[in-house]
Amino acid sequence: LTTGYARELFLLRARAADSAFVPTTDDDDAITAICERLDGIPLAIELAAARTRSLAPPDLLERLNDRFRLLRGGGRGGLERHQTLRETVRWSYQLLTGPEQVLFDRLSVFVGSFDLAAAEAVTAGGPIDEFDVADRLGSLVDKSMVNVERSNGTMRYRLLETLRQYGEERLDAEETATRRGVHLDHYAAVVARLHEQWVGPDQLDADAGFERDWENIRAAHHWAVLTEDLDRVVALSRYLSGHAW
């Protein structure tokens, strides 16, 4: 759903859950943010709206990082499979082949959009051959588990945040560390290359590159800090000093 339709649905379901619900200005801003964070998914918005019986929209927004625990259904109509957001996502996930599931889980380390080269670099290994990533990524796009963004002849990919969190939960600690490590390796190299462009005649192209990959660059820097990879922290900070955090 578009943000406008998502807001209408939220307000409709919130008033059905609590006839006394009248949103304030702060509530309005939070509701818009909730609808965007939930990717316009109708079931997720309905479940969120039902929680306004006990949570104000700003409080609800703060708790969306654990959306699968927060947004549980209330047993409407006895449709067990669709009573929680997690079950709905799981149903779609189970339609994937084993190799597609592995790729999907690994893609969850990306924050924001990414290109094919990044997907190949970060997800390859073990049961996934680098040369198979493009085909399997295409299958995930066909099955609506990954979105495509096309602009100026380029193609980038993105997982809806709800789906990304589901895949992230499925990675064990060892696999998470491995994937975030190669994610850091990849984006450290991207930043070094963009910085070299930026101090040369291609500054505008470099600025566009930083903007495209900014969310993943920040995530890579965050992982370097968490793992106390001080060399990478210093290098990334130096390269990014000319750009706003």
Coordinates of N, CA and C in Angstrom, one line a residue, residues 64-207:
L64 N 9.1 -1.1 17.1 CA 9.0 -1.9 15.9 C 10.2 -2.6 15.5
N65 N 11.3 -2.4 16.2 CA 12.5 -3.2 16.0 C 12.3 -4.6 16.3
D66 N 11.3 -4.9 17.2 CA 11.0 -6.3 17.5 C 9.6 -6.5 17.0
R67 N 9.3 -6.3 15.8 CA 7.9 -6.3 15.2 C 7.3 -7.6 15.3
F68 N 8.0 -8.7 15.1 CA 7.4 -10.0 15.1 C 6.9 -10.4 16.4
R69 N 7.5 -10.0 17.5 CA 6.9 -10.2 18.8 C 5.8 -9.3 19.2
L70 N 5.9 -8.0 18.7 CA 5.0 -7.0 19.0 C 3.6 -7.2 18.3
L71 N 3.7 -7.6 17.0 CA 2.5 -7.6 16.1 C 2.0 -9.1 16.0
R72 N 1.3 -9.5 17.1 CA 0.7 -10.8 17.1 C -0.8 -10.6 16.9
G73 N -1.4 -11.5 16.2 CA -2.8 -11.4 15.9 C -3.7 -11.7 17.1
G74 N -4.9 -11.3 17.0 CA -5.8 -11.6 18.1 C -6.8 -12.7 17.8
G75 N -6.5 -13.6 16.9 CA -7.3 -14.8 16.7 C -8.6 -14.5 15.9
R76 N -8.6 -13.4 15.1 CA -9.8 -13.1 14.3 C -10.1 -14.1 13.3
G77 N -11.3 -14.7 13.3 CA -11.7 -15.6 12.3 C -11.1 -16.9 12.3
G78 N -10.2 -17.2 13.2 CA -9.7 -18.5 13.3 C -8.7 -18.9 12.2
L79 N -8.2 -17.9 11.5 CA -7.3 -18.2 10.4 C -5.9 -18.2 11.0
E80 N -5.5 -19.4 11.5 CA -4.2 -19.5 12.3 C -3.0 -19.1 11.5
R81 N -3.0 -19.4 10.2 CA -1.8 -19.1 9.5 C -1.5 -17.6 9.3
H82 N -2.6 -16.8 9.4 CA -2.5 -15.4 9.2 C -2.7 -14.6 10.5
Q83 N -2.6 -15.2 11.6 CA -2.8 -14.5 12.9 C -1.6 -13.7 13.3
T84 N -0.4 -14.0 12.8 CA 0.7 -13.2 13.2 C 1.5 -12.8 11.9
L85 N 2.2 -11.7 12.0 CA 3.0 -11.2 10.9 C 4.1 -12.3 10.6
R86 N 4.7 -12.9 11.7 CA 5.7 -13.8 11.5 C 5.2 -15.0 10.7
E87 N 4.0 -15.5 11.0 CA 3.5 -16.7 10.3 C 3.2 -16.4 8.8
T88 N 2.8 -15.1 8.5 CA 2.6 -14.8 7.1 C 3.9 -14.8 6.3
V89 N 5.0 -14.2 6.9 CA 6.3 -14.2 6.3 C 6.8 -15.6 6.2
R90 N 6.6 -16.4 7.2 CA 7.1 -17.8 7.2 C 6.5 -18.6 6.1
W91 N 5.2 -18.3 5.8 CA 4.5 -19.0 4.8 C 5.1 -18.7 3.4
S92 N 5.5 -17.5 3.2 CA 6.1 -17.1 1.9 C 7.6 -17.7 1.8
Y93 N 8.2 -17.7 3.0 CA 9.6 -18.2 3.0 C 9.7 -19.7 2.7
Q94 N 8.7 -20.4 3.2 CA 8.7 -21.8 3.0 C 8.4 -22.2 1.6
L95 N 8.0 -21.3 0.7 CA 7.8 -21.6 -0.7 C 9.1 -21.5 -1.4
L96 N 10.2 -21.0 -0.8 CA 11.5 -20.9 -1.4 C 12.2 -22.3 -1.4
T97 N 13.1 -22.5 -2.4 CA 13.9 -23.7 -2.3 C 15.0 -23.5 -1.3
G98 N 15.7 -24.6 -0.9 CA 16.7 -24.5 0.1 C 17.8 -23.5 -0.2
P99 N 18.4 -23.5 -1.4 CA 19.4 -22.5 -1.8 C 18.9 -21.1 -1.8
E100 N 17.6 -20.9 -2.2 CA 17.0 -19.6 -2.2 C 16.9 -19.1 -0.7
Q101 N 16.5 -20.0 0.2 CA 16.4 -19.6 1.6 C 17.8 -19.2 2.1
V102 N 18.8 -19.9 1.8 CA 20.2 -19.5 2.2 C 20.6 -18.2 1.7
L103 N 20.3 -17.9 0.5 CA 20.6 -16.6 -0.1 C 19.8 -15.5 0.6
F104 N 18.5 -15.7 0.7 CA 17.7 -14.7 1.4 C 18.2 -14.4 2.7
D105 N 18.5 -15.4 3.5 CA 19.0 -15.2 4.9 C 20.2 -14.3 4.9
R106 N 21.1 -14.6 4.0 CA 22.4 -13.9 3.9 C 22.2 -12.4 3.4
L107 N 21.2 -12.2 2.6 CA 20.9 -10.9 2.1 C 20.4 -10.0 3.2
S108 N 20.0 -10.5 4.3 CA 19.5 -9.7 5.4 C 20.5 -8.9 6.1
V109 N 21.8 -9.1 5.8 CA 22.9 -8.2 6.4 C 22.9 -6.9 5.7
F110 N 22.3 -6.8 4.5 CA 22.3 -5.5 3.8 C 21.2 -4.6 4.4
V111 N 21.6 -3.3 4.6 CA 20.7 -2.3 5.1 C 20.4 -1.3 3.9
G112 N 19.2 -1.2 3.5 CA 19.0 -0.4 2.3 C 19.3 -1.1 1.0
S113 N 19.5 -0.4 -0.1 CA 19.7 -1.1 -1.4 C 21.1 -1.5 -1.6
F114 N 21.3 -2.5 -2.5 CA 22.6 -3.0 -2.9 C 22.6 -3.4 -4.3
D115 N 23.8 -3.5 -4.9 CA 23.8 -4.0 -6.3 C 24.2 -5.4 -6.4
L116 N 24.3 -6.0 -7.6 CA 24.6 -7.4 -7.8 C 26.0 -7.7 -7.4
A117 N 26.9 -6.8 -7.6 CA 28.3 -7.1 -7.2 C 28.4 -7.2 -5.7
A118 N 27.7 -6.4 -5.0 CA 27.7 -6.5 -3.5 C 27.1 -7.8 -3.1
A119 N 25.9 -8.2 -3.7 CA 25.3 -9.5 -3.4 C 26.2 -10.7 -3.6
E120 N 26.9 -10.6 -4.7 CA 27.9 -11.7 -5.0 C 29.0 -11.8 -4.0
A121 N 29.5 -10.6 -3.7 CA 30.7 -10.6 -2.7 C 30.3 -11.0 -1.3
V122 N 29.1 -10.6 -0.9 CA 28.7 -10.8 0.5 C 28.1 -12.2 0.8
T123 N 27.3 -12.7 -0.2 CA 26.6 -13.9 0.0 C 27.2 -15.2 -0.5
A124 N 28.2 -15.1 -1.3 CA 28.8 -16.3 -1.9 C 29.6 -17.1 -0.8
G125 N 29.7 -18.4 -1.0 CA 30.5 -19.2 -0.1 C 29.6 -20.4 0.4
G126 N 30.3 -21.6 0.7 CA 29.6 -22.8 1.1 C 28.6 -23.2 0.0
P127 N 27.3 -23.3 0.3 CA 26.4 -23.9 -0.7 C 26.0 -22.9 -1.8
I128 N 26.5 -21.7 -1.7 CA 26.2 -20.7 -2.7 C 27.5 -20.3 -3.5
D129 N 27.5 -20.6 -4.8 CA 28.6 -20.3 -5.7 C 28.3 -18.8 -6.2
E130 N 29.4 -18.1 -6.3 CA 29.2 -16.7 -6.7 C 28.5 -16.6 -8.1
F131 N 28.7 -17.5 -9.0 CA 28.1 -17.5 -10.3 C 26.6 -17.8 -10.3
D132 N 26.1 -18.4 -9.2 CA 24.7 -18.7 -9.0 C 23.9 -17.6 -8.4
V133 N 24.6 -16.6 -7.8 CA 23.9 -15.6 -7.1 C 22.9 -14.9 -7.9
A134 N 23.3 -14.5 -9.2 CA 22.4 -13.7 -10.0 C 21.1 -14.5 -10.3
D135 N 21.2 -15.8 -10.6 CA 20.0 -16.6 -10.9 C 19.1 -16.7 -9.7
R136 N 19.7 -17.0 -8.6 CA 18.9 -17.1 -7.3 C 18.3 -15.8 -6.9
L137 N 19.0 -14.7 -7.1 CA 18.5 -13.4 -6.7 C 17.3 -13.1 -7.6
G138 N 17.4 -13.5 -8.9 CA 16.3 -13.3 -9.8 C 15.1 -14.1 -9.4
S139 N 15.3 -15.3 -8.9 CA 14.2 -16.1 -8.4 C 13.5 -15.4 -7.2
L140 N 14.3 -14.8 -6.3 CA 13.7 -14.1 -5.1 C 12.9 -12.9 -5.6
V141 N 13.4 -12.2 -6.6 CA 12.6 -11.1 -7.1 C 11.3 -11.6 -7.7
D142 N 11.3 -12.7 -8.5 CA 10.1 -13.3 -9.1 C 9.1 -13.7 -8.0
K143 N 9.6 -14.1 -6.8 CA 8.7 -14.5 -5.8 C 8.4 -13.4 -4.8
S144 N 8.7 -12.2 -5.1 CA 8.4 -11.0 -4.4 C 9.1 -11.0 -3.0
M145 N 10.2 -11.7 -2.8 CA 10.9 -11.6 -1.6 C 12.0 -10.6 -1.6
V146 N 12.4 -10.1 -2.8 CA 13.3 -9.0 -2.9 C 12.8 -8.0 -4.0
N147 N 12.9 -6.7 -3.7 CA 12.4 -5.7 -4.6 C 13.5 -5.2 -5.5
V148 N 13.2 -4.8 -6.7 CA 14.1 -4.2 -7.6 C 13.9 -2.7 -7.8
E149 N 15.0 -2.0 -7.8 CA 14.9 -0.5 -8.0 C 15.7 -0.2 -9.3
R150 N 15.1 0.3 -10.3 CA 15.8 0.6 -11.6 C 15.9 2.2 -11.7
S151 N 17.1 2.6 -12.0 CA 17.3 4.0 -12.2 C 18.5 4.3 -13.1
N152 N 18.3 5.1 -14.2 CA 19.4 5.5 -15.1 C 20.2 4.2 -15.6
G153 N 19.4 3.2 -16.0 CA 20.0 2.0 -16.6 C 20.7 1.1 -15.6
T154 N 20.6 1.4 -14.3 CA 21.2 0.5 -13.3 C 20.1 -0.2 -12.5
M155 N 20.5 -1.3 -11.9 CA 19.5 -2.1 -11.1 C 20.1 -2.4 -9.8
R156 N 19.3 -2.1 -8.8 CA 19.6 -2.3 -7.4 C 18.5 -3.1 -6.7
Y157 N 18.8 -3.7 -5.6 CA 17.9 -4.6 -4.9 C 17.7 -4.2 -3.5
R158 N 16.6 -4.6 -2.9 CA 16.3 -4.2 -1.5 C 15.3 -5.2 -0.9
L159 N 15.5 -5.6 0.3 CA 14.6 -6.4 1.1 C 13.7 -5.4 1.9
L160 N 12.4 -5.6 1.8 CA 11.5 -4.9 2.7 C 12.0 -5.1 4.1
E161 N 11.9 -4.1 5.0 CA 12.5 -4.2 6.3 C 11.9 -5.4 7.1
T162 N 10.6 -5.6 6.9 CA 9.9 -6.7 7.6 C 10.5 -8.1 7.2
L163 N 10.8 -8.2 5.9 CA 11.4 -9.4 5.4 C 12.9 -9.5 5.8
R164 N 13.6 -8.4 5.8 CA 15.0 -8.4 6.2 C 15.1 -8.8 7.7
Q165 N 14.2 -8.3 8.6 CA 14.3 -8.7 10.0 C 14.1 -10.2 10.1
Y166 N 13.2 -10.8 9.3 CA 12.9 -12.2 9.4 C 14.2 -13.0 9.0
G167 N 14.8 -12.6 7.9 CA 16.0 -13.3 7.4 C 17.1 -13.2 8.5
E168 N 17.2 -12.0 9.1 CA 18.3 -11.7 10.0 C 18.1 -12.6 11.2
E169 N 16.9 -12.9 11.7 CA 16.6 -13.7 12.8 C 17.1 -15.2 12.5
R170 N 17.1 -15.6 11.3 CA 17.4 -17.0 10.9 C 18.9 -17.2 10.9
L171 N 19.7 -16.2 10.8 CA 21.2 -16.4 10.8 C 21.7 -16.7 12.2
D172 N 22.4 -17.7 12.4 CA 23.0 -18.0 13.7 C 24.2 -17.0 14.0
A173 N 24.7 -17.0 15.2 CA 25.8 -16.1 15.5 C 27.0 -16.2 14.6
E174 N 27.4 -17.4 14.3 CA 28.6 -17.6 13.5 C 28.4 -17.1 12.1
E175 N 27.2 -17.5 11.5 CA 26.9 -17.0 10.2 C 26.8 -15.5 10.1
T176 N 26.1 -14.9 11.1 CA 26.0 -13.5 11.2 C 27.4 -12.8 11.2
A177 N 28.3 -13.3 12.0 CA 29.6 -12.7 12.1 C 30.3 -12.8 10.7
T178 N 30.2 -14.0 10.1 CA 30.8 -14.2 8.8 C 30.3 -13.3 7.7
R179 N 29.0 -13.2 7.6 CA 28.4 -12.3 6.6 C 28.7 -10.9 6.9
R180 N 28.6 -10.4 8.1 CA 28.8 -9.0 8.4 C 30.3 -8.7 8.2
G181 N 31.1 -9.7 8.4 CA 32.6 -9.5 8.1 C 32.9 -9.3 6.7
V182 N 32.3 -10.1 5.8 CA 32.5 -9.9 4.3 C 31.8 -8.6 3.8
H183 N 30.6 -8.3 4.5 CA 29.9 -7.1 4.2 C 30.9 -5.9 4.5
L184 N 31.5 -5.9 5.7 CA 32.5 -4.9 6.0 C 33.6 -4.8 5.0
D185 N 34.2 -6.0 4.6 CA 35.3 -6.0 3.6 C 34.8 -5.3 2.3
H186 N 33.6 -5.7 1.9 CA 33.2 -5.2 0.6 C 33.0 -3.6 0.7
Y187 N 32.3 -3.2 1.7 CA 32.0 -1.7 1.7 C 33.2 -0.9 2.1
A188 N 34.2 -1.5 2.8 CA 35.5 -0.8 3.0 C 36.2 -0.5 1.7
A189 N 36.1 -1.5 0.8 CA 36.7 -1.4 -0.5 C 35.9 -0.4 -1.3
V190 N 34.6 -0.4 -1.2 CA 33.8 0.6 -1.9 C 34.1 2.0 -1.5
V191 N 34.2 2.2 -0.2 CA 34.5 3.5 0.3 C 35.9 4.0 -0.1
A192 N 36.9 3.2 -0.1 CA 38.2 3.5 -0.6 C 38.2 4.0 -2.0
R193 N 37.4 3.2 -2.8 CA 37.3 3.5 -4.3 C 36.6 4.9 -4.5
L194 N 35.5 5.1 -3.8 CA 34.7 6.3 -3.9 C 35.5 7.5 -3.4
H195 N 36.3 7.3 -2.3 CA 37.1 8.4 -1.8 C 38.2 8.8 -2.9
E196 N 38.8 7.8 -3.6 CA 39.7 8.1 -4.6 C 39.1 8.9 -5.7
Q197 N 37.9 8.6 -6.1 CA 37.1 9.3 -7.1 C 36.8 10.7 -6.6
W198 N 36.5 10.8 -5.3 CA 36.0 12.1 -4.7 C 37.1 13.2 -4.7
V199 N 38.3 12.7 -4.5 CA 39.4 13.7 -4.5 C 40.0 14.0 -5.9
G200 N 39.4 13.4 -6.9 CA 39.8 13.6 -8.3 C 38.7 14.4 -9.0
P201 N 38.7 14.2 -10.4 CA 37.8 15.0 -11.2 C 36.3 14.4 -11.2
D202 N 36.1 13.3 -10.6 CA 34.8 12.6 -10.6 C 34.1 12.8 -9.3
Q203 N 34.2 13.9 -8.7 CA 33.6 14.1 -7.4 C 32.1 14.0 -7.4
L204 N 31.4 14.4 -8.4 CA 29.9 14.3 -8.4 C 29.5 12.8 -8.5
D205 N 30.2 12.0 -9.3 CA 29.9 10.6 -9.4 C 30.2 9.9 -8.0
A206 N 31.2 10.3 -7.4 CA 31.6 9.8 -6.1 C 30.5 10.1 -5.0
D207 N 30.0 11.4 -5.1 CA 29.0 11.8 -4.1 C 27.7 10.9 -4.4

